[in-house]
Amino acid sequence: MSHGNGSSQGKRQKKQLSNNEKIYEKRIRSGYGRYIVPGAIGTVVILLIPFIANIWISLHSWRGGRSKMKFIGLDNYVKLLGDEKFWTSFSNSLYMIVAMVIIPLLIGLILAAVLFDYIGREFGGKTSSFLRACYYLPQILPVGVAGILWNWILNSQTGAINRILAGLFGMDKTPDWLGDPDLAIYAVMLMLVWSQIGYPVVIFMSALGRVDPELYEAASLDGAGWWRRFSAITLPQIKPEIFVVVLTCTVAALKVFWTCLYADQGRSAKLHPCAVLLFLH
């Protein structure tokens, strides 16, 4: 009888301990919830409420201020989709995504892999770090300096690109990179690729630092070349960083929702690179 009472008492203690553990876990979870509340309130107040308010206002005809709001349904969206300037701005935004996301991402991947996997091994870590800093330099360069630099490069009369074209190909009439509406967008894209390429290089090189070097050594022993190591080891290992770069750069590119660069009354206006960079920042 005493043995049976002892075993039942032990089961009660275990059950009591498990209940205490459950209570402890609930307290911990409630503590986590307290930290989430401020962020949730900020998200609702700063993001959700203004977003709903914007949708509600878009369904009305309103001049702002104390003027009366008139409900018109989806008429504003119908007018917007039929506006030529809207579609020009939308296409320019796609150009910005190509220049700020796709091209820098591809070039940054290759540069980071070359710097880490080849330059770092052959010439040492200091050389790869120096080159990484050089690629990142346009990110921290003052906007005014970058504008002056690209104005010197793209100037239609004395620009470096047109001088090279005239010298190599003997062109009498060189392109007006900033004054021609058909070429200005590509000149801006070139500036953006140059300014954005350092960001993915730095992120990807940091990501490559956490990859197990034994994977590369084993692949080299098996006879895998650089491209095979890059596609089979590098890309799969840094997928989280690729996602972060794509997300952040896409958000930055979508913020640049271009108005029509050249309206009908101003198609002959020059597009100064300094003004473009100030607008983008």
PDB file of C-alpha atoms in Angstrom:
ATOM      1  CA  MET A   1       0.000   0.000   0.000  1.00  0.00           C
ATOM      2  CA  SER A   2       2.809   2.354   0.877  1.00  0.00           C
ATOM      3  CA  HIS A   3       4.514   1.570  -2.417  1.00  0.00           C
ATOM      4  CA  GLY A   4       1.345   2.340  -4.321  1.00  0.00           C
ATOM      5  CA  ASN A   5       0.879   5.619  -2.459  1.00  0.00           C
ATOM      6  CA  GLY A   6       4.474   6.590  -3.250  1.00  0.00           C
ATOM      7  CA  SER A   7       4.056   5.971  -6.965  1.00  0.00           C
ATOM      8  CA  SER A   8       0.771   7.896  -7.119  1.00  0.00           C
ATOM      9  CA  GLN A   9       2.388  10.781  -5.220  1.00  0.00           C
ATOM     10  CA  GLY A  10       5.260  10.814  -7.734  1.00  0.00           C
ATOM     11  CA  LYS A  11       2.798  10.968 -10.637  1.00  0.00           C
ATOM     12  CA  ARG A  12       1.033  13.900  -8.957  1.00  0.00           C
ATOM     13  CA  GLN A  13       4.372  15.728  -8.599  1.00  0.00           C
ATOM     14  CA  LYS A  14       5.184  15.138 -12.276  1.00  0.00           C
ATOM     15  CA  LYS A  15       1.735  16.360 -13.257  1.00  0.00           C
ATOM     16  CA  GLN A  16       2.166  19.388 -11.020  1.00  0.00           C
ATOM     17  CA  LEU A  17       5.562  20.130 -12.560  1.00  0.00           C
ATOM     18  CA  SER A  18       4.145  19.900 -16.042  1.00  0.00           C
ATOM     19  CA  ASN A  19       1.359  22.312 -15.074  1.00  0.00           C
ATOM     20  CA  ASN A  20       3.921  24.724 -13.662  1.00  0.00           C
ATOM     21  CA  GLU A  21       5.898  24.481 -16.876  1.00  0.00           C
ATOM     22  CA  LYS A  22       2.775  25.285 -18.874  1.00  0.00           C
ATOM     23  CA  ILE A  23       2.102  28.327 -16.710  1.00  0.00           C
ATOM     24  CA  TYR A  24       5.723  29.421 -17.135  1.00  0.00           C
ATOM     25  CA  GLU A  25       5.478  29.079 -20.914  1.00  0.00           C
ATOM     26  CA  LYS A  26       2.268  31.119 -20.963  1.00  0.00           C
ATOM     27  CA  ARG A  27       3.979  33.880 -18.986  1.00  0.00           C
ATOM     28  CA  ILE A  28       6.888  33.907 -21.420  1.00  0.00           C
ATOM     29  CA  ARG A  29       4.552  34.116 -24.404  1.00  0.00           C
ATOM     30  CA  SER A  30       2.564  36.925 -22.805  1.00  0.00           C
ATOM     31  CA  GLY A  31       5.873  38.740 -22.249  1.00  0.00           C
ATOM     32  CA  TYR A  32       6.691  38.437 -25.954  1.00  0.00           C
ATOM     33  CA  GLY A  33       3.273  39.863 -26.754  1.00  0.00           C
ATOM     34  CA  ARG A  34       4.041  43.010 -24.789  1.00  0.00           C
ATOM     35  CA  TYR A  35       7.007  43.698 -27.040  1.00  0.00           C
ATOM     36  CA  ILE A  36       4.882  43.156 -30.160  1.00  0.00           C
ATOM     37  CA  VAL A  37       2.167  45.619 -29.106  1.00  0.00           C
ATOM     38  CA  PRO A  38       4.123  48.871 -29.783  1.00  0.00           C
ATOM     39  CA  GLY A  39       5.152  47.678 -33.241  1.00  0.00           C
ATOM     40  CA  ALA A  40       1.601  46.543 -34.010  1.00  0.00           C
ATOM     41  CA  ILE A  41       0.199  49.913 -32.940  1.00  0.00           C
ATOM     42  CA  GLY A  42       2.763  51.731 -35.072  1.00  0.00           C
ATOM     43  CA  THR A  43       1.943  49.543 -38.089  1.00  0.00           C
ATOM     44  CA  VAL A  44      -1.782  50.205 -37.723  1.00  0.00           C
ATOM     45  CA  VAL A  45      -1.413  53.967 -37.172  1.00  0.00           C
ATOM     46  CA  ILE A  46       1.347  54.685 -39.694  1.00  0.00           C
ATOM     47  CA  LEU A  47       0.583  52.144 -42.442  1.00  0.00           C
ATOM     48  CA  LEU A  48      -2.847  50.544 -42.240  1.00  0.00           C
ATOM     49  CA  ILE A  49      -5.030  53.567 -41.390  1.00  0.00           C
ATOM     50  CA  PRO A  50      -3.406  55.885 -44.001  1.00  0.00           C
ATOM     51  CA  PHE A  51      -3.664  53.122 -46.609  1.00  0.00           C
ATOM     52  CA  ILE A  52      -7.390  52.674 -45.981  1.00  0.00           C
ATOM     53  CA  ALA A  53      -7.853  56.463 -45.918  1.00  0.00           C
ATOM     54  CA  ASN A  54      -6.092  56.792 -49.295  1.00  0.00           C
ATOM     55  CA  ILE A  55      -8.353  54.175 -50.833  1.00  0.00           C
ATOM     56  CA  TRP A  56     -11.437  55.925 -49.426  1.00  0.00           C
ATOM     57  CA  ILE A  57     -10.309  59.340 -50.692  1.00  0.00           C
ATOM     58  CA  SER A  58      -9.521  57.893 -54.134  1.00  0.00           C
ATOM     59  CA  LEU A  59     -13.198  56.968 -54.488  1.00  0.00           C
ATOM     60  CA  HIS A  60     -14.220  60.633 -54.159  1.00  0.00           C
ATOM     61  CA  SER A  61     -13.831  63.860 -56.070  1.00  0.00           C
ATOM     62  CA  TRP A  62     -12.134  66.197 -53.629  1.00  0.00           C
ATOM     63  CA  ARG A  63     -10.087  69.380 -54.018  1.00  0.00           C
ATOM     64  CA  GLY A  64      -8.625  69.102 -50.533  1.00  0.00           C
ATOM     65  CA  GLY A  65      -8.993  71.250 -47.452  1.00  0.00           C
ATOM     66  CA  ARG A  66     -12.576  71.926 -46.365  1.00  0.00           C
ATOM     67  CA  SER A  67     -14.060  71.408 -49.800  1.00  0.00           C
ATOM     68  CA  LYS A  68     -16.903  68.919 -50.067  1.00  0.00           C
ATOM     69  CA  MET A  69     -16.107  65.331 -51.006  1.00  0.00           C
ATOM     70  CA  LYS A  70     -18.254  63.806 -53.757  1.00  0.00           C
ATOM     71  CA  PHE A  71     -18.375  60.040 -54.100  1.00  0.00           C
ATOM     72  CA  ILE A  72     -17.580  59.005 -57.700  1.00  0.00           C
ATOM     73  CA  GLY A  73     -16.633  55.340 -57.297  1.00  0.00           C
ATOM     74  CA  LEU A  74     -13.910  54.076 -59.637  1.00  0.00           C
ATOM     75  CA  ASP A  75     -13.945  57.073 -62.012  1.00  0.00           C
ATOM     76  CA  ASN A  76     -10.521  58.261 -60.813  1.00  0.00           C
ATOM     77  CA  TYR A  77      -9.006  54.860 -61.605  1.00  0.00           C
ATOM     78  CA  VAL A  78     -10.644  54.794 -65.033  1.00  0.00           C
ATOM     79  CA  LYS A  79      -9.197  58.233 -65.841  1.00  0.00           C
ATOM     80  CA  LEU A  80      -5.805  57.178 -64.505  1.00  0.00           C
ATOM     81  CA  LEU A  81      -5.635  54.048 -66.658  1.00  0.00           C
ATOM     82  CA  GLY A  82      -6.518  56.137 -69.686  1.00  0.00           C
ATOM     83  CA  ASP A  83      -3.860  58.781 -68.988  1.00  0.00           C
ATOM     84  CA  GLU A  84      -0.856  58.596 -71.315  1.00  0.00           C
ATOM     85  CA  LYS A  85       1.442  60.305 -68.796  1.00  0.00           C
ATOM     86  CA  PHE A  86       0.585  57.660 -66.198  1.00  0.00           C
ATOM     87  CA  TRP A  87       1.694  54.863 -68.503  1.00  0.00           C
ATOM     88  CA  THR A  88       4.849  56.821 -69.378  1.00  0.00           C
ATOM     89  CA  SER A  89       5.615  57.096 -65.679  1.00  0.00           C
ATOM     90  CA  PHE A  90       4.823  53.409 -65.201  1.00  0.00           C
ATOM     91  CA  SER A  91       7.173  52.360 -68.015  1.00  0.00           C
ATOM     92  CA  ASN A  92       9.882  54.605 -66.587  1.00  0.00           C
ATOM     93  CA  SER A  93       9.416  52.842 -63.233  1.00  0.00           C
ATOM     94  CA  LEU A  94      10.049  49.522 -64.972  1.00  0.00           C
ATOM     95  CA  TYR A  95      13.253  50.977 -66.404  1.00  0.00           C
ATOM     96  CA  MET A  96      14.212  51.974 -62.852  1.00  0.00           C
ATOM     97  CA  ILE A  97      13.639  48.401 -61.625  1.00  0.00           C
ATOM     98  CA  VAL A  98      15.906  47.081 -64.375  1.00  0.00           C
ATOM     99  CA  ALA A  99      18.595  49.653 -63.554  1.00  0.00           C
ATOM    100  CA  MET A 100      18.375  49.432 -59.754  1.00  0.00           C
ATOM    101  CA  VAL A 101      17.532  45.761 -59.196  1.00  0.00           C
ATOM    102  CA  ILE A 102      18.143  43.355 -62.064  1.00  0.00           C
ATOM    103  CA  ILE A 103      21.414  44.620 -63.559  1.00  0.00           C
ATOM    104  CA  PRO A 104      23.149  45.467 -60.226  1.00  0.00           C
ATOM    105  CA  LEU A 105      21.992  42.126 -58.799  1.00  0.00           C
ATOM    106  CA  LEU A 106      23.488  40.080 -61.633  1.00  0.00           C
ATOM    107  CA  ILE A 107      26.716  42.085 -61.798  1.00  0.00           C
ATOM    108  CA  GLY A 108      26.977  42.154 -57.990  1.00  0.00           C
ATOM    109  CA  LEU A 109      26.637  38.380 -57.764  1.00  0.00           C
ATOM    110  CA  ILE A 110      29.434  37.786 -60.244  1.00  0.00           C
ATOM    111  CA  LEU A 111      31.713  40.469 -58.780  1.00  0.00           C
ATOM    112  CA  ALA A 112      31.220  39.231 -55.212  1.00  0.00           C
ATOM    113  CA  ALA A 113      31.940  35.638 -56.237  1.00  0.00           C
ATOM    114  CA  VAL A 114      35.053  36.672 -58.174  1.00  0.00           C
ATOM    115  CA  LEU A 115      36.342  38.867 -55.339  1.00  0.00           C
ATOM    116  CA  PHE A 116      35.717  36.216 -52.703  1.00  0.00           C
ATOM    117  CA  ASP A 117      36.496  33.008 -54.549  1.00  0.00           C
ATOM    118  CA  TYR A 118      39.309  34.134 -56.860  1.00  0.00           C
ATOM    119  CA  ILE A 119      40.793  37.518 -55.926  1.00  0.00           C
ATOM    120  CA  GLY A 120      40.743  36.717 -52.214  1.00  0.00           C
ATOM    121  CA  ARG A 121      42.497  33.388 -52.723  1.00  0.00           C
ATOM    122  CA  GLU A 122      45.043  34.520 -55.306  1.00  0.00           C
ATOM    123  CA  PHE A 123      45.889  38.035 -54.091  1.00  0.00           C
ATOM    124  CA  GLY A 124      44.818  38.026 -50.450  1.00  0.00           C
ATOM    125  CA  GLY A 125      41.965  39.423 -48.392  1.00  0.00           C
ATOM    126  CA  LYS A 126      43.309  42.986 -48.358  1.00  0.00           C
ATOM    127  CA  THR A 127      43.095  43.248 -52.149  1.00  0.00           C
ATOM    128  CA  SER A 128      39.520  41.965 -52.242  1.00  0.00           C
ATOM    129  CA  SER A 129      38.537  44.305 -49.383  1.00  0.00           C
ATOM    130  CA  PHE A 130      40.062  47.273 -51.220  1.00  0.00           C
ATOM    131  CA  LEU A 131      38.183  46.432 -54.418  1.00  0.00           C
ATOM    132  CA  ARG A 132      34.961  45.953 -52.451  1.00  0.00           C
ATOM    133  CA  ALA A 133      35.381  49.423 -50.961  1.00  0.00           C
ATOM    134  CA  CYS A 134      35.983  50.855 -54.444  1.00  0.00           C
ATOM    135  CA  TYR A 135      32.742  49.317 -55.723  1.00  0.00           C
ATOM    136  CA  TYR A 136      30.853  50.713 -52.718  1.00  0.00           C
ATOM    137  CA  LEU A 137      32.316  54.215 -53.081  1.00  0.00           C
ATOM    138  CA  PRO A 138      29.504  55.532 -55.372  1.00  0.00           C
ATOM    139  CA  GLN A 139      26.995  54.745 -52.604  1.00  0.00           C
ATOM    140  CA  ILE A 140      28.634  57.199 -50.208  1.00  0.00           C
ATOM    141  CA  LEU A 141      29.721  59.767 -52.781  1.00  0.00           C
ATOM    142  CA  PRO A 142      28.009  63.165 -52.270  1.00  0.00           C
ATOM    143  CA  VAL A 143      25.156  63.762 -54.695  1.00  0.00           C
ATOM    144  CA  GLY A 144      26.629  67.019 -55.992  1.00  0.00           C
ATOM    145  CA  VAL A 145      29.971  65.376 -56.759  1.00  0.00           C
ATOM    146  CA  ALA A 146      28.271  62.493 -58.571  1.00  0.00           C
ATOM    147  CA  GLY A 147      26.174  64.933 -60.609  1.00  0.00           C
ATOM    148  CA  ILE A 148      29.221  66.951 -61.683  1.00  0.00           C
ATOM    149  CA  LEU A 149      31.073  63.756 -62.550  1.00  0.00           C
ATOM    150  CA  TRP A 150      28.299  62.410 -64.763  1.00  0.00           C
ATOM    151  CA  ASN A 151      27.716  65.798 -66.339  1.00  0.00           C
ATOM    152  CA  TRP A 152      31.352  65.704 -67.414  1.00  0.00           C
ATOM    153  CA  ILE A 153      30.965  62.163 -68.734  1.00  0.00           C
ATOM    154  CA  LEU A 154      27.668  62.700 -70.597  1.00  0.00           C
ATOM    155  CA  ASN A 155      28.067  66.282 -71.792  1.00  0.00           C
ATOM    156  CA  SER A 156      27.091  66.492 -75.457  1.00  0.00           C
ATOM    157  CA  GLN A 157      29.976  68.841 -76.367  1.00  0.00           C
ATOM    158  CA  THR A 158      32.901  67.994 -74.124  1.00  0.00           C
ATOM    159  CA  GLY A 159      31.775  64.747 -72.466  1.00  0.00           C
ATOM    160  CA  ALA A 160      34.181  61.835 -72.140  1.00  0.00           C
ATOM    161  CA  ILE A 161      31.853  59.357 -73.872  1.00  0.00           C
ATOM    162  CA  ASN A 162      31.296  61.595 -76.900  1.00  0.00           C
ATOM    163  CA  ARG A 163      35.012  62.361 -77.134  1.00  0.00           C
ATOM    164  CA  ILE A 164      35.735  58.631 -77.228  1.00  0.00           C
ATOM    165  CA  LEU A 165      33.034  58.040 -79.846  1.00  0.00           C
ATOM    166  CA  ALA A 166      34.353  60.883 -81.989  1.00  0.00           C
ATOM    167  CA  GLY A 167      37.944  59.658 -81.679  1.00  0.00           C
ATOM    168  CA  LEU A 168      37.342  55.970 -82.308  1.00  0.00           C
ATOM    169  CA  PHE A 169      34.545  56.104 -84.857  1.00  0.00           C
ATOM    170  CA  GLY A 170      35.012  59.583 -86.305  1.00  0.00           C
ATOM    171  CA  MET A 171      31.430  60.624 -85.503  1.00  0.00           C
ATOM    172  CA  ASP A 172      30.711  64.216 -86.501  1.00  0.00           C
ATOM    173  CA  LYS A 173      27.394  64.357 -84.659  1.00  0.00           C
ATOM    174  CA  THR A 174      27.622  62.705 -81.263  1.00  0.00           C
ATOM    175  CA  PRO A 175      24.541  61.759 -79.206  1.00  0.00           C
ATOM    176  CA  ASP A 176      22.944  64.278 -76.866  1.00  0.00           C
ATOM    177  CA  TRP A 177      22.646  61.923 -73.899  1.00  0.00           C
ATOM    178  CA  LEU A 178      20.796  64.313 -71.591  1.00  0.00           C
ATOM    179  CA  GLY A 179      18.827  66.329 -74.135  1.00  0.00           C
ATOM    180  CA  ASP A 180      17.393  63.617 -76.352  1.00  0.00           C
ATOM    181  CA  PRO A 181      14.168  62.164 -74.833  1.00  0.00           C
ATOM    182  CA  ASP A 182      14.904  58.787 -76.417  1.00  0.00           C
ATOM    183  CA  LEU A 183      18.386  58.557 -74.867  1.00  0.00           C
ATOM    184  CA  ALA A 184      17.935  60.338 -71.526  1.00  0.00           C
ATOM    185  CA  ILE A 185      16.319  57.365 -69.809  1.00  0.00           C
ATOM    186  CA  TYR A 186      19.247  55.112 -70.736  1.00  0.00           C
ATOM    187  CA  ALA A 187      21.728  57.711 -69.486  1.00  0.00           C
ATOM    188  CA  VAL A 188      19.875  57.787 -66.179  1.00  0.00           C
ATOM    189  CA  MET A 189      19.885  53.975 -66.063  1.00  0.00           C
ATOM    190  CA  LEU A 190      23.648  53.979 -66.570  1.00  0.00           C
ATOM    191  CA  MET A 191      24.054  56.373 -63.634  1.00  0.00           C
ATOM    192  CA  LEU A 192      21.828  54.217 -61.439  1.00  0.00           C
ATOM    193  CA  VAL A 193      23.694  50.997 -62.247  1.00  0.00           C
ATOM    194  CA  TRP A 194      26.949  52.737 -61.381  1.00  0.00           C
ATOM    195  CA  SER A 195      25.587  54.061 -58.062  1.00  0.00           C
ATOM    196  CA  GLN A 196      23.767  50.867 -57.023  1.00  0.00           C
ATOM    197  CA  ILE A 197      26.289  48.162 -57.859  1.00  0.00           C
ATOM    198  CA  GLY A 198      28.254  48.463 -54.606  1.00  0.00           C
ATOM    199  CA  TYR A 199      25.311  47.547 -52.368  1.00  0.00           C
ATOM    200  CA  PRO A 200      24.805  43.951 -53.593  1.00  0.00           C
ATOM    201  CA  VAL A 201      28.575  43.408 -53.774  1.00  0.00           C
ATOM    202  CA  VAL A 202      28.980  44.216 -50.069  1.00  0.00           C
ATOM    203  CA  ILE A 203      25.932  42.166 -49.018  1.00  0.00           C
ATOM    204  CA  PHE A 204      26.908  39.129 -51.084  1.00  0.00           C
ATOM    205  CA  MET A 205      30.535  39.180 -49.956  1.00  0.00           C
ATOM    206  CA  SER A 206      29.353  39.220 -46.336  1.00  0.00           C
ATOM    207  CA  ALA A 207      27.067  36.289 -47.127  1.00  0.00           C
ATOM    208  CA  LEU A 208      29.887  34.338 -48.737  1.00  0.00           C
ATOM    209  CA  GLY A 209      31.910  34.740 -45.553  1.00  0.00           C
ATOM    210  CA  ARG A 210      29.540  32.391 -43.715  1.00  0.00           C
ATOM    211  CA  VAL A 211      29.678  29.650 -46.378  1.00  0.00           C
ATOM    212  CA  ASP A 212      31.677  26.626 -45.278  1.00  0.00           C
ATOM    213  CA  PRO A 213      34.984  26.726 -47.236  1.00  0.00           C
ATOM    214  CA  GLU A 214      35.133  22.910 -47.135  1.00  0.00           C
ATOM    215  CA  LEU A 215      32.320  22.881 -49.694  1.00  0.00           C
ATOM    216  CA  TYR A 216      34.510  24.747 -52.182  1.00  0.00           C
ATOM    217  CA  GLU A 217      37.514  22.578 -51.382  1.00  0.00           C
ATOM    218  CA  ALA A 218      35.536  19.376 -51.877  1.00  0.00           C
ATOM    219  CA  ALA A 219      34.116  20.683 -55.154  1.00  0.00           C
ATOM    220  CA  SER A 220      37.620  21.637 -56.366  1.00  0.00           C
ATOM    221  CA  LEU A 221      38.920  18.175 -55.519  1.00  0.00           C
ATOM    222  CA  ASP A 222      36.074  16.678 -57.536  1.00  0.00           C
ATOM    223  CA  GLY A 223      37.174  18.762 -60.519  1.00  0.00           C
ATOM    224  CA  ALA A 224      34.400  21.379 -60.432  1.00  0.00           C
ATOM    225  CA  GLY A 225      35.260  24.609 -62.207  1.00  0.00           C
ATOM    226  CA  TRP A 226      34.493  28.143 -61.034  1.00  0.00           C
ATOM    227  CA  TRP A 227      31.121  28.358 -62.742  1.00  0.00           C
ATOM    228  CA  ARG A 228      30.066  24.963 -61.391  1.00  0.00           C
ATOM    229  CA  ARG A 229      31.017  25.996 -57.835  1.00  0.00           C
ATOM    230  CA  PHE A 230      29.194  29.301 -58.319  1.00  0.00           C
ATOM    231  CA  SER A 231      25.952  27.699 -59.517  1.00  0.00           C
ATOM    232  CA  ALA A 232      25.937  24.665 -57.201  1.00  0.00           C
ATOM    233  CA  ILE A 233      27.347  26.167 -53.983  1.00  0.00           C
ATOM    234  CA  THR A 234      27.355  29.962 -54.007  1.00  0.00           C
ATOM    235  CA  LEU A 235      23.837  30.643 -55.263  1.00  0.00           C
ATOM    236  CA  PRO A 236      22.016  28.135 -53.015  1.00  0.00           C
ATOM    237  CA  GLN A 237      23.945  29.252 -49.938  1.00  0.00           C
ATOM    238  CA  ILE A 238      23.191  32.981 -50.279  1.00  0.00           C
ATOM    239  CA  LYS A 239      19.506  32.794 -51.255  1.00  0.00           C
ATOM    240  CA  PRO A 240      18.371  34.741 -48.131  1.00  0.00           C
ATOM    241  CA  GLU A 241      20.707  37.637 -48.971  1.00  0.00           C
ATOM    242  CA  ILE A 242      19.551  37.618 -52.602  1.00  0.00           C
ATOM    243  CA  PHE A 243      15.963  37.938 -51.398  1.00  0.00           C
ATOM    244  CA  VAL A 244      16.873  40.877 -49.122  1.00  0.00           C
ATOM    245  CA  VAL A 245      18.699  42.709 -51.915  1.00  0.00           C
ATOM    246  CA  VAL A 246      15.858  42.165 -54.384  1.00  0.00           C
ATOM    247  CA  LEU A 247      13.270  43.332 -51.849  1.00  0.00           C
ATOM    248  CA  THR A 248      15.068  46.467 -50.659  1.00  0.00           C
ATOM    249  CA  CYS A 249      16.189  47.551 -54.129  1.00  0.00           C
ATOM    250  CA  THR A 250      12.717  46.977 -55.598  1.00  0.00           C
ATOM    251  CA  VAL A 251      11.155  49.109 -52.874  1.00  0.00           C
ATOM    252  CA  ALA A 252      13.703  51.855 -53.572  1.00  0.00           C
ATOM    253  CA  ALA A 253      13.039  51.644 -57.318  1.00  0.00           C
ATOM    254  CA  LEU A 254       9.256  51.799 -56.903  1.00  0.00           C
ATOM    255  CA  LYS A 255       9.612  54.944 -54.810  1.00  0.00           C
ATOM    256  CA  VAL A 256      10.948  56.602 -57.947  1.00  0.00           C
ATOM    257  CA  PHE A 257       7.599  56.879 -59.699  1.00  0.00           C
ATOM    258  CA  TRP A 258       8.632  59.142 -62.531  1.00  0.00           C
ATOM    259  CA  THR A 259       6.474  61.887 -63.808  1.00  0.00           C
ATOM    260  CA  CYS A 260       6.750  62.463 -67.537  1.00  0.00           C
ATOM    261  CA  LEU A 261      10.336  63.632 -68.039  1.00  0.00           C
ATOM    262  CA  TYR A 262       9.525  65.441 -71.200  1.00  0.00           C
ATOM    263  CA  ALA A 263       6.089  67.012 -71.392  1.00  0.00           C
ATOM    264  CA  ASP A 264       4.909  68.297 -74.732  1.00  0.00           C
ATOM    265  CA  GLN A 265       5.926  71.849 -73.892  1.00  0.00           C
ATOM    266  CA  GLY A 266       9.347  70.886 -72.562  1.00  0.00           C
ATOM    267  CA  ARG A 267      10.716  68.104 -74.723  1.00  0.00           C
ATOM    268  CA  SER A 268      13.786  70.154 -75.602  1.00  0.00           C
ATOM    269  CA  ALA A 269      14.780  70.737 -71.981  1.00  0.00           C
ATOM    270  CA  LYS A 270      18.121  69.351 -70.839  1.00  0.00           C
ATOM    271  CA  LEU A 271      18.160  66.708 -68.122  1.00  0.00           C
ATOM    272  CA  HIS A 272      20.998  67.483 -65.734  1.00  0.00           C
ATOM    273  CA  PRO A 273      22.400  64.390 -63.959  1.00  0.00           C
ATOM    274  CA  CYS A 274      22.814  66.259 -60.676  1.00  0.00           C
ATOM    275  CA  ALA A 275      19.098  67.091 -60.698  1.00  0.00           C
ATOM    276  CA  VAL A 276      18.301  63.461 -61.485  1.00  0.00           C
ATOM    277  CA  LEU A 277      20.411  62.165 -58.593  1.00  0.00           C
ATOM    278  CA  LEU A 278      18.884  64.700 -56.201  1.00  0.00           C
ATOM    279  CA  PHE A 279      15.434  63.605 -57.343  1.00  0.00           C
ATOM    280  CA  LEU A 280      16.286  59.933 -56.858  1.00  0.00           C
ATOM    281  CA  HIS A 281      17.683  60.459 -53.368  1.00  0.00           C
TER     282      HIS A 281
END
